[in-house]
CSV table of C-alpha atoms in Angstrom, one decimal:
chain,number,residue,atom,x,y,z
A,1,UNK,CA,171.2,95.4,49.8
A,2,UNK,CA,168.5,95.8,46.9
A,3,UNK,CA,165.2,96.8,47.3
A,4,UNK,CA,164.1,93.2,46.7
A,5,UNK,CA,166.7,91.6,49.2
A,6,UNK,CA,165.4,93.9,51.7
A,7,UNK,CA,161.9,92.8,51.3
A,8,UNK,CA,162.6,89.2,51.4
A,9,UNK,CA,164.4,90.1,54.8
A,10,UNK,CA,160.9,91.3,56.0
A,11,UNK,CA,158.9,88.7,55.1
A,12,UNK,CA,161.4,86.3,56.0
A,13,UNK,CA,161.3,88.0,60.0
A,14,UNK,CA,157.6,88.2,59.7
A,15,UNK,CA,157.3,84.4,58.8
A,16,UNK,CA,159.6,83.8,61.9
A,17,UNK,CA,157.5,85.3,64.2
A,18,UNK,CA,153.8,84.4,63.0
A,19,UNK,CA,154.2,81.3,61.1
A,20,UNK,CA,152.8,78.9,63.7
A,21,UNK,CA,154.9,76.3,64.0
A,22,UNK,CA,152.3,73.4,65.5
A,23,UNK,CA,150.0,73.9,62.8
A,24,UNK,CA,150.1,70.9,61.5
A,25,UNK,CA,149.5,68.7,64.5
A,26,UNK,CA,146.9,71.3,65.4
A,27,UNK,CA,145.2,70.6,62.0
A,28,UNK,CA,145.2,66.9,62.1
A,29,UNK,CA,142.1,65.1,63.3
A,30,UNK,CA,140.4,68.3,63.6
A,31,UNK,CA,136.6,69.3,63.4
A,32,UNK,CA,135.2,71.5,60.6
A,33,UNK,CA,134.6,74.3,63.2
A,34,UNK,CA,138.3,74.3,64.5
A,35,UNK,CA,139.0,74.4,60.3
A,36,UNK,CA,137.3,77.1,59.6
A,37,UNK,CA,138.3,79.0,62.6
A,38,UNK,CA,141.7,78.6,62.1
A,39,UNK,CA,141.4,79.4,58.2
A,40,UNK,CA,139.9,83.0,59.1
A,41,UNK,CA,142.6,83.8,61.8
A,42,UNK,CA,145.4,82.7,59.2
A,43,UNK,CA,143.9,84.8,56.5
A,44,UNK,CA,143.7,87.7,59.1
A,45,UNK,CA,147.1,87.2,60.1
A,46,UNK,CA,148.5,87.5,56.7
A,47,UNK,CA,145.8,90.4,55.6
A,48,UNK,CA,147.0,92.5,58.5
A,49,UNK,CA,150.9,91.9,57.2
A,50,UNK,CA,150.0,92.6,53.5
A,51,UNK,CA,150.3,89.2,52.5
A,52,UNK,CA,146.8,88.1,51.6
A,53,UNK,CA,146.0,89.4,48.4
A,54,UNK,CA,149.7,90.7,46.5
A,55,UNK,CA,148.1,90.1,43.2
A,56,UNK,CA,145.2,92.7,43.8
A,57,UNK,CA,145.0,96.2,43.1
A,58,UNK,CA,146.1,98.5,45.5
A,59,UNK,CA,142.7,100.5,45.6
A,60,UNK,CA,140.9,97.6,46.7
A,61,UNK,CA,143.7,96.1,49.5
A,62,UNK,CA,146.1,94.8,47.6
A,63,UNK,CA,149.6,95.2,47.6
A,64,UNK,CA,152.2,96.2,50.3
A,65,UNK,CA,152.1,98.1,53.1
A,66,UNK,CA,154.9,100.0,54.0
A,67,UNK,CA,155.0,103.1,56.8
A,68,UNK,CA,151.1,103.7,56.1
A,69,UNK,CA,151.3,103.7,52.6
A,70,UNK,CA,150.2,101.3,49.8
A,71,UNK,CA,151.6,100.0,46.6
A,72,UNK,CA,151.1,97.4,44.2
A,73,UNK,CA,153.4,94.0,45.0
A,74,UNK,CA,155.7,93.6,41.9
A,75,UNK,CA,156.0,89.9,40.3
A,76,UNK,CA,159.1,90.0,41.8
A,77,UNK,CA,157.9,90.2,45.3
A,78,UNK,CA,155.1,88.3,45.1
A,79,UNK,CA,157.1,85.5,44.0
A,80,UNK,CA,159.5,85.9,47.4
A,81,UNK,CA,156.7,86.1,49.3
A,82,UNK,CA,155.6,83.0,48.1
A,83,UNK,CA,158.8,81.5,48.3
A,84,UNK,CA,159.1,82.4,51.9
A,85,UNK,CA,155.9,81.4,52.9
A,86,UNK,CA,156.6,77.7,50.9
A,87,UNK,CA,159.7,77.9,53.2
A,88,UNK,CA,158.7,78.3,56.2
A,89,UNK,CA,155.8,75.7,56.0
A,90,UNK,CA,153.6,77.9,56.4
A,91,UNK,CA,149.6,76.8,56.1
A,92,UNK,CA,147.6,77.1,52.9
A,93,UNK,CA,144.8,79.7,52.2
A,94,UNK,CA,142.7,76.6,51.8
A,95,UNK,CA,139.1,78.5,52.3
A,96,UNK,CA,140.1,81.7,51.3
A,97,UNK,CA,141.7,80.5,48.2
A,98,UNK,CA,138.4,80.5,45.6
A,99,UNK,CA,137.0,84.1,46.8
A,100,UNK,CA,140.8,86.1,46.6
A,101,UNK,CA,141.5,84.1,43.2
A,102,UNK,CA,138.3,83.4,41.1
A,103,UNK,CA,135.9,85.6,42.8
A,104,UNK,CA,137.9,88.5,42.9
A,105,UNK,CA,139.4,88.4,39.2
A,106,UNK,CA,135.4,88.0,37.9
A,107,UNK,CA,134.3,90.8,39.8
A,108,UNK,CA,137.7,93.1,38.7
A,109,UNK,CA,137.1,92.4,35.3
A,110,UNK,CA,133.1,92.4,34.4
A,111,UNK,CA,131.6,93.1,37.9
A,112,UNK,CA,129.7,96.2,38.1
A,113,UNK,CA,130.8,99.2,40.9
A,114,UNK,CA,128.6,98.1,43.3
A,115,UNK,CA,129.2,94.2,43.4
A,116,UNK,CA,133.1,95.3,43.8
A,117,UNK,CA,132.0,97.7,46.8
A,118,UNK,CA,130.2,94.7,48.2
A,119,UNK,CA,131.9,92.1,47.9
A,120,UNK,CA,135.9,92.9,47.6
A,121,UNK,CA,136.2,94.2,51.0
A,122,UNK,CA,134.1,91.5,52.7
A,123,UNK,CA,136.4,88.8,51.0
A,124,UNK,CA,139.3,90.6,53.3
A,125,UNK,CA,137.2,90.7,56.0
A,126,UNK,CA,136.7,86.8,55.7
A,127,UNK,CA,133.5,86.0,53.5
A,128,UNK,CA,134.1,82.7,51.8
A,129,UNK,CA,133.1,81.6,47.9
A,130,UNK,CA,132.2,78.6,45.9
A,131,UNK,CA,132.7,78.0,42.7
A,132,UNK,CA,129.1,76.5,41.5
A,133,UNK,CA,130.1,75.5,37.6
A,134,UNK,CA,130.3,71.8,37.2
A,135,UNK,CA,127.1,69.5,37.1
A,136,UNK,CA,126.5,65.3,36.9
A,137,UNK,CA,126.1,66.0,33.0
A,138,UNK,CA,128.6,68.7,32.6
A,139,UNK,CA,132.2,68.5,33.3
A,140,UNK,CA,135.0,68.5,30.8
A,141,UNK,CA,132.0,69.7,28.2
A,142,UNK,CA,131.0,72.5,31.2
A,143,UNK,CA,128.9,74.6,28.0
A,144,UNK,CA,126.5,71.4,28.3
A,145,UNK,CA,125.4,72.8,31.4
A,146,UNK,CA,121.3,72.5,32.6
A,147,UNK,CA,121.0,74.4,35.4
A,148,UNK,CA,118.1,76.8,34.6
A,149,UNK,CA,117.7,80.5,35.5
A,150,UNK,CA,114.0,81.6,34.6
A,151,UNK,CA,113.4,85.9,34.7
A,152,UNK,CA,110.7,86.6,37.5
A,153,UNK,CA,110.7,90.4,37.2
A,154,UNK,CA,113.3,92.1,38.6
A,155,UNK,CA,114.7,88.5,39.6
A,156,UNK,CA,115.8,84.9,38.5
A,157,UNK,CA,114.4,81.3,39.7
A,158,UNK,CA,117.3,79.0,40.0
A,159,UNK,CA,117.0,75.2,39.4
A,160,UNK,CA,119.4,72.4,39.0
A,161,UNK,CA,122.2,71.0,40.2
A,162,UNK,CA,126.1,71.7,40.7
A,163,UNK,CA,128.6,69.1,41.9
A,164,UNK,CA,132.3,69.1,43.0
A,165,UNK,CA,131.5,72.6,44.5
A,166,UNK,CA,135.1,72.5,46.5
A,167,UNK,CA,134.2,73.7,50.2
A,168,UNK,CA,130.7,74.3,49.8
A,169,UNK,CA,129.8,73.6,53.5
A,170,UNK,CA,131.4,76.7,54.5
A,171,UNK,CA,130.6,79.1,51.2
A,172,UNK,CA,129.0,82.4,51.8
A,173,UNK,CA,128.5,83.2,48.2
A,174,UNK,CA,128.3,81.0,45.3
A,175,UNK,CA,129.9,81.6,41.2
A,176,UNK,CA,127.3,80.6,40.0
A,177,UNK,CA,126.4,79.4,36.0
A,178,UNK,CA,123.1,78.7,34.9
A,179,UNK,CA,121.1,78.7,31.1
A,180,UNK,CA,118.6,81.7,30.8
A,181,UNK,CA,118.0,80.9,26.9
A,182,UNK,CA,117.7,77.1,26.9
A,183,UNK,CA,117.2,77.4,23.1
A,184,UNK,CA,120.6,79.4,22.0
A,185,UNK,CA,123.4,77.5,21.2
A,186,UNK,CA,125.0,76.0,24.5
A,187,UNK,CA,127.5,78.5,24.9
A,188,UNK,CA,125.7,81.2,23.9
A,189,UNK,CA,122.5,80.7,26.7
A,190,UNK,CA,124.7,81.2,29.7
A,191,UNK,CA,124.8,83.6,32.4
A,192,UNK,CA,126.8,84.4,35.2
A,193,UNK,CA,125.2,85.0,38.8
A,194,UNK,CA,126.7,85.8,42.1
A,195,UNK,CA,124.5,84.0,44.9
A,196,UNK,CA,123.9,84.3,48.3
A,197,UNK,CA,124.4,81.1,50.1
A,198,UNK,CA,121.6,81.7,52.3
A,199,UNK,CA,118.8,82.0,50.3
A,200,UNK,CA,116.2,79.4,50.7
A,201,UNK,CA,116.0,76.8,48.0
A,202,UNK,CA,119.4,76.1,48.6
A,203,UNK,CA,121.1,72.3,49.7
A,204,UNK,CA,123.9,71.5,50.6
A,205,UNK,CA,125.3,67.9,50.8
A,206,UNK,CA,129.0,67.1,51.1
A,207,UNK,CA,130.6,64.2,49.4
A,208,UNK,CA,132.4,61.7,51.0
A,209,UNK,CA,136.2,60.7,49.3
A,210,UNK,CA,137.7,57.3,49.5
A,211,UNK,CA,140.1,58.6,52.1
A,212,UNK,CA,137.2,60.5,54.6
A,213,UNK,CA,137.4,64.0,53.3
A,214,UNK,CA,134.0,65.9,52.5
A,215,UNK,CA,135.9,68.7,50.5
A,216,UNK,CA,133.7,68.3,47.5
A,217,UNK,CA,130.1,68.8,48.0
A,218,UNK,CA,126.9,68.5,45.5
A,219,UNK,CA,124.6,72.2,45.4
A,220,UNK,CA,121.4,71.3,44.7
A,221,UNK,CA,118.9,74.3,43.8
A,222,UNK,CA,115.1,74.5,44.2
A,223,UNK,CA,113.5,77.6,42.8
A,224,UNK,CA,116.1,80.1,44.3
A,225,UNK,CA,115.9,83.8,43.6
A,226,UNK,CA,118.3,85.9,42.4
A,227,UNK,CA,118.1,89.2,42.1
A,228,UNK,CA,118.9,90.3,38.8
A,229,UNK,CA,121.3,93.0,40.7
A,230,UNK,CA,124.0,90.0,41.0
A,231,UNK,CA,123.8,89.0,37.3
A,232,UNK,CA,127.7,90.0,36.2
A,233,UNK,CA,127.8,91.0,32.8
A,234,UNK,CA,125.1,90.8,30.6
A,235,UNK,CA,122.5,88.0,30.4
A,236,UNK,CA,123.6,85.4,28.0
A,237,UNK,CA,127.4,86.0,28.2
A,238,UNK,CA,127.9,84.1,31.0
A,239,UNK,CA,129.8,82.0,29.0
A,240,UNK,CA,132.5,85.4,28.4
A,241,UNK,CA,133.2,85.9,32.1
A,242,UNK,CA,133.7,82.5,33.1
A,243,UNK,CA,136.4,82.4,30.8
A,244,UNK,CA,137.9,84.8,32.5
A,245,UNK,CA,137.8,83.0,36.2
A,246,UNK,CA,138.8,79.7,34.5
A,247,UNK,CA,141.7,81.6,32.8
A,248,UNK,CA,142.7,82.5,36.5
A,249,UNK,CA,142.0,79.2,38.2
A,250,UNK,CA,144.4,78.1,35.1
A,251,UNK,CA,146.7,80.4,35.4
A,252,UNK,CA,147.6,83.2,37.7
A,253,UNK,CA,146.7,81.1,40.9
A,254,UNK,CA,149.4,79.2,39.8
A,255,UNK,CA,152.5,81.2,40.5
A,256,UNK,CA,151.9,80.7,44.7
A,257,UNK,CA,151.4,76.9,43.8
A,258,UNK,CA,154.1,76.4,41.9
A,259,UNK,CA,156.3,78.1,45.0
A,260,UNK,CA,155.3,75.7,47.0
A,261,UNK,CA,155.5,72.8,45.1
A,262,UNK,CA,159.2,74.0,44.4
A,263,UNK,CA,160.3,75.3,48.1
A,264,UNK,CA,157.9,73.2,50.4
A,265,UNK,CA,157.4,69.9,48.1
A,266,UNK,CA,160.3,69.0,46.1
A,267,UNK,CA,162.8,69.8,49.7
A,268,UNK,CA,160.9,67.1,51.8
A,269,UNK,CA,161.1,65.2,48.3
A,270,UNK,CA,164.5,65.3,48.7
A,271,UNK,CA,164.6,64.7,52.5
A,272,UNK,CA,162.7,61.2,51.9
A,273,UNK,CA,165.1,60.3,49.7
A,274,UNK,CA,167.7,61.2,52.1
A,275,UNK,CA,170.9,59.6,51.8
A,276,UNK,CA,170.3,59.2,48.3
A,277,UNK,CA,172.2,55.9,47.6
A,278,UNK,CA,170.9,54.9,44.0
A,279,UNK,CA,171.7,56.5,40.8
A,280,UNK,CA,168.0,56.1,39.6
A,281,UNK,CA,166.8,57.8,42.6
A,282,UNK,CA,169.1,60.6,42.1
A,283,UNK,CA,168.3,60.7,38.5
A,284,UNK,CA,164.8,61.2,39.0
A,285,UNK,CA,165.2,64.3,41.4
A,286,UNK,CA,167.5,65.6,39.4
A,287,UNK,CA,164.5,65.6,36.4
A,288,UNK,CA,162.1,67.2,39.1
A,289,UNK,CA,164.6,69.7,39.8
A,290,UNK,CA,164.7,70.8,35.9
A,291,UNK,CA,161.1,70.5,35.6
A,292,UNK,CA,159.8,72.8,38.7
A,293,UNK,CA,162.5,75.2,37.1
A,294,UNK,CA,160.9,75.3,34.0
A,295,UNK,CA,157.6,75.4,36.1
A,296,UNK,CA,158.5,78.5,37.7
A,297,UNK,CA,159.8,80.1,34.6
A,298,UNK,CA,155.9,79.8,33.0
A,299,UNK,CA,154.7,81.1,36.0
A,300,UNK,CA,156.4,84.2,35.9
A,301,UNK,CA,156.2,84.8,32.7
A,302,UNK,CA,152.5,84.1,32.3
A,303,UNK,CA,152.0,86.7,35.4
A,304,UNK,CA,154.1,89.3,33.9
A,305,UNK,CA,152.3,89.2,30.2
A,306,UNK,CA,149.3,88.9,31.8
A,307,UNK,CA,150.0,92.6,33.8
A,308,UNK,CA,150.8,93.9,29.9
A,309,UNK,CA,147.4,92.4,28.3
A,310,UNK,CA,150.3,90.0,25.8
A,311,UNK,CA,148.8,86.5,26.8
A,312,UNK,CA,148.0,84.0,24.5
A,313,UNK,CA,144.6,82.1,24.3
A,314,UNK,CA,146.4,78.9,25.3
A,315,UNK,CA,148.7,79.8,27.7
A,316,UNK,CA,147.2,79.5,30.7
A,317,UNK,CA,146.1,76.1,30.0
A,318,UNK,CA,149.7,75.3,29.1
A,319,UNK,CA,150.6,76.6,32.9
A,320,UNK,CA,147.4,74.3,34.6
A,321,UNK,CA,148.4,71.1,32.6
A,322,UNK,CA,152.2,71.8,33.2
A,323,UNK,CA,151.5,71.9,36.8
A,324,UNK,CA,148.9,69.6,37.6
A,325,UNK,CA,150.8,66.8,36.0
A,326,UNK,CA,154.0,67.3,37.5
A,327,UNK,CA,152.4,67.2,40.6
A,328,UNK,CA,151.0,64.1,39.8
A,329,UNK,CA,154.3,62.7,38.9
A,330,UNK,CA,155.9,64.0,42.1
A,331,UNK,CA,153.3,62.4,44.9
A,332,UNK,CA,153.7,59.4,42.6
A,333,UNK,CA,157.3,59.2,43.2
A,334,UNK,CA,157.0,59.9,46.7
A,335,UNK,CA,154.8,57.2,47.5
A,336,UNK,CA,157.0,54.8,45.8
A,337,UNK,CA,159.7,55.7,47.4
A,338,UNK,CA,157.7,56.3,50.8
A,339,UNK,CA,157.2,52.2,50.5
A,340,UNK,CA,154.6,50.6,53.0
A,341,UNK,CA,155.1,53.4,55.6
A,342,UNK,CA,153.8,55.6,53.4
A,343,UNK,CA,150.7,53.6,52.7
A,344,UNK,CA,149.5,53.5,56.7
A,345,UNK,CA,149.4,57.4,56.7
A,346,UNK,CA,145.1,58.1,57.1
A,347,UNK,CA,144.9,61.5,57.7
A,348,UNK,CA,147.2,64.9,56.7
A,349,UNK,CA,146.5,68.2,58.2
A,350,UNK,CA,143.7,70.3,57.2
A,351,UNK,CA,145.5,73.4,55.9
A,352,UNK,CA,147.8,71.6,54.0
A,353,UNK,CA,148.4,72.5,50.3
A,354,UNK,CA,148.4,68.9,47.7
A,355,UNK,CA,151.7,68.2,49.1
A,356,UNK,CA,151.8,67.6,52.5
A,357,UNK,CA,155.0,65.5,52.6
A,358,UNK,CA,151.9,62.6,53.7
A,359,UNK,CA,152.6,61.1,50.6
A,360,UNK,CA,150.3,58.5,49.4
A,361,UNK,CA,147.3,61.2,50.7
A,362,UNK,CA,149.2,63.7,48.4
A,363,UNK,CA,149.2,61.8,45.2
A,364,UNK,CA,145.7,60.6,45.5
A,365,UNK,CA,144.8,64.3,46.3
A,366,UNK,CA,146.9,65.0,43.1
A,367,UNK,CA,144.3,63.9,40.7
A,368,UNK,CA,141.6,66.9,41.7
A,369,UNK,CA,144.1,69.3,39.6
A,370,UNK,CA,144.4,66.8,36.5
A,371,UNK,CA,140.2,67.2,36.6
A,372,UNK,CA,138.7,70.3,38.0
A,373,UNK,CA,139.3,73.5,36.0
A,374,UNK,CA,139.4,71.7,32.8
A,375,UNK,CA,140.6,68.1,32.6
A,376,UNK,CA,144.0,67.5,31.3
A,377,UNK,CA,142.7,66.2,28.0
A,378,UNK,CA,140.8,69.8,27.4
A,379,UNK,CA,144.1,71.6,28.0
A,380,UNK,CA,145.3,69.9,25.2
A,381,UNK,CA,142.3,70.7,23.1
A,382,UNK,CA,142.9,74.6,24.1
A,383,UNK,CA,146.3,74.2,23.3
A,384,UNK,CA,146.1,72.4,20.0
A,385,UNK,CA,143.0,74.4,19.3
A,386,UNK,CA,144.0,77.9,20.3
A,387,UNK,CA,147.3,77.8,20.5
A,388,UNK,CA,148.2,75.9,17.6
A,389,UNK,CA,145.6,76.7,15.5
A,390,UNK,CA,145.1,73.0,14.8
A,391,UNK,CA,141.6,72.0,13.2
A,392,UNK,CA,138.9,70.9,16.0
């Protein structure tokens, strides 16, 4: 047995014994209390196994622990844990998912010694972030951005607007974007703030979706202070780092996703179309089947370049717009062939991933990831762009 088939083995016992198997009727229906309560004893759960944060540095919790002693998770493994945990149904990182991903690769990679102290191990220890970019007037065009950030001394007086904040409601700590030179070209007048969720000034509403989920929520800001302590990189540059959490929202978080969408997804996929009785039916999976392949292929590839500094400017763009339309595609075909069953489904469980198996939910869930993070018609601009080298 290799090294590798070993630690699939473990991971495959631990997902036996802790993967609660009534999660999803427990998480159906439920209150935003019995949500988050659940969310931080899941995370826990997997923190305390090693499974939480595979893609971090050791130093700062990541990795494997094996016999007391730490290591770095390989792409290898992190991909088998993933594929295990897709396996074995087991619930989503749903709250967790924004601070371990885009908080954490911002503060590796431009926060300063003491914002890492402060703020990596309280993530483990359960401390939940929002990612407070978009606004009513920027979107796609995020650079077009109003939200001002005046200097008051040794601090900076927030005001405007953010919208689409996913999970808002139960945010700790905000990613926060806001001009501080309102006359410097628009990309150029950014900066980057970490803020506390607390601090007066602050409103919170959440918005209501067509099928009764409040998962989006608008962050409205009335002369909050920041100290200029949680400015990450320097003032103005904001525009630098955010690349660098849009590059991971694009990219890197999308090796567990496509896992799922692959292990969990694509089998009950299969199992609705189950006996499969028409060529055209059969066809179609079969094109899902070469497609998540390819899927997973980018995936890996884009993680393993990434741990060698060798990606291109496009390529995690190529990964988000890959994905997010596939999974369009897929919930699409489910629903179809779901029929009117499929159409009387009203509710999926809460720590569900964007495909549930519910799938009419799933594929109108589908279109958050051809939107947020960069619409599907800006990864093409990147792509042509930056990738291509094509003229603007």
């Amino acid at each position: 047995m290799t090294e590798l088939d070993a630690f699939r083995t473990s991971v495959r016992d631990w997902c036996d014994q802790r993967v609660p198997t009534d999660w999803r009727t427990a998480q159906t229906g439920i209150s935003d209390e019995e949500f988050v309560a659940f969310q931080k004893s899941w995370f826990a759960e997997l923190h305390s196994a090693g499974y939480a944060v595979p893609h971090w540095p050791a130093e700062w919790g990541g990795g494997l622990r094996t016999r007391g002693a730490q290591g770095p998770m390989s792409v290898p493994q992190q991909i088998v844990l993933y594929q295990e945990l897709a396996a074995h149904d087991a619930p989503r990182l749903v709250l967790a998912f924004v601070g371990i991903h885009h908080a954490a690769s911002t503060l590796l990679a431009a926060g300063t010694d003491e914002q890492q102290r402060r703020h990596l191990p309280a993530i483990l220890d359960g401390e939940i972030w929002v990612q407070g970019f978009s606004e009513p007037e920027a979107g796609s065009d995020l650079a077009a951005l109003r939200t001002s950030a005046r200097r008051d001394g040794d601090t900076f007086v927030v005001n405007g607007q953010k919208l689409w904040a996913s999970g808002a409601l139960h945010a700790d700590w905000c990613l926060l974007l806001a001009r501080t030179d309102p006359d410097a070209p628009k990309r150029q007048g950014i900066s980057y703030f970490l803020m506390d969720m607390t601090t007066p000034g602050i409103e919170v509403r959440p918005i209501r979706n067509a099928v009764g989920d409040s998962h989006f929520c608008e962050i409205f800001l009335n002369d909050v202070a920041i100290p200029e302590a949680n400015l990450v990189g320097a003032v103005n540059e904001g525009w630098q780092v955010a690349q660098a959490t849009l590059g991971t929202e694009r990219g890197m978080t999308m090796l567990e996703l496509a896992e799922r969408l692959s292990n969990a997804g694509f089998r009950w996929l299969v199992q609705a179309c189950t006996p499969v009785e028409d060529s055209w039916v059969a066809d179609r999976l079969a094109q899902f089947e070469i497609e998540l392949a390819g899927l997973r292929g980018l995936c890996r590839d884009l993680v393993e370049r990434s741990e060698t500094g060798q990606t291109g400017p496009a390529d995690a763009s190529i990964v988000k717009l890959y994905y997010s339309e596939l999974l369009q595609r897929m919930t699409g075909f489910g629903a179809e062939i779901g029929g009117l069953p499929a159409q009387a489904v009203l509710t999926k469980p809460a720590s569900s991933g964007w495909e549930s198996g519910n799938w009419m939910l799933d594929f109108i869930g589908s279109w958050e990831w051809t939107i947020p993070g960069g619409a599907s018609e800006i990864q093409r601009t990147i792509i042509g762009e930056r990738g291509l080298g094509l003229p603007r």
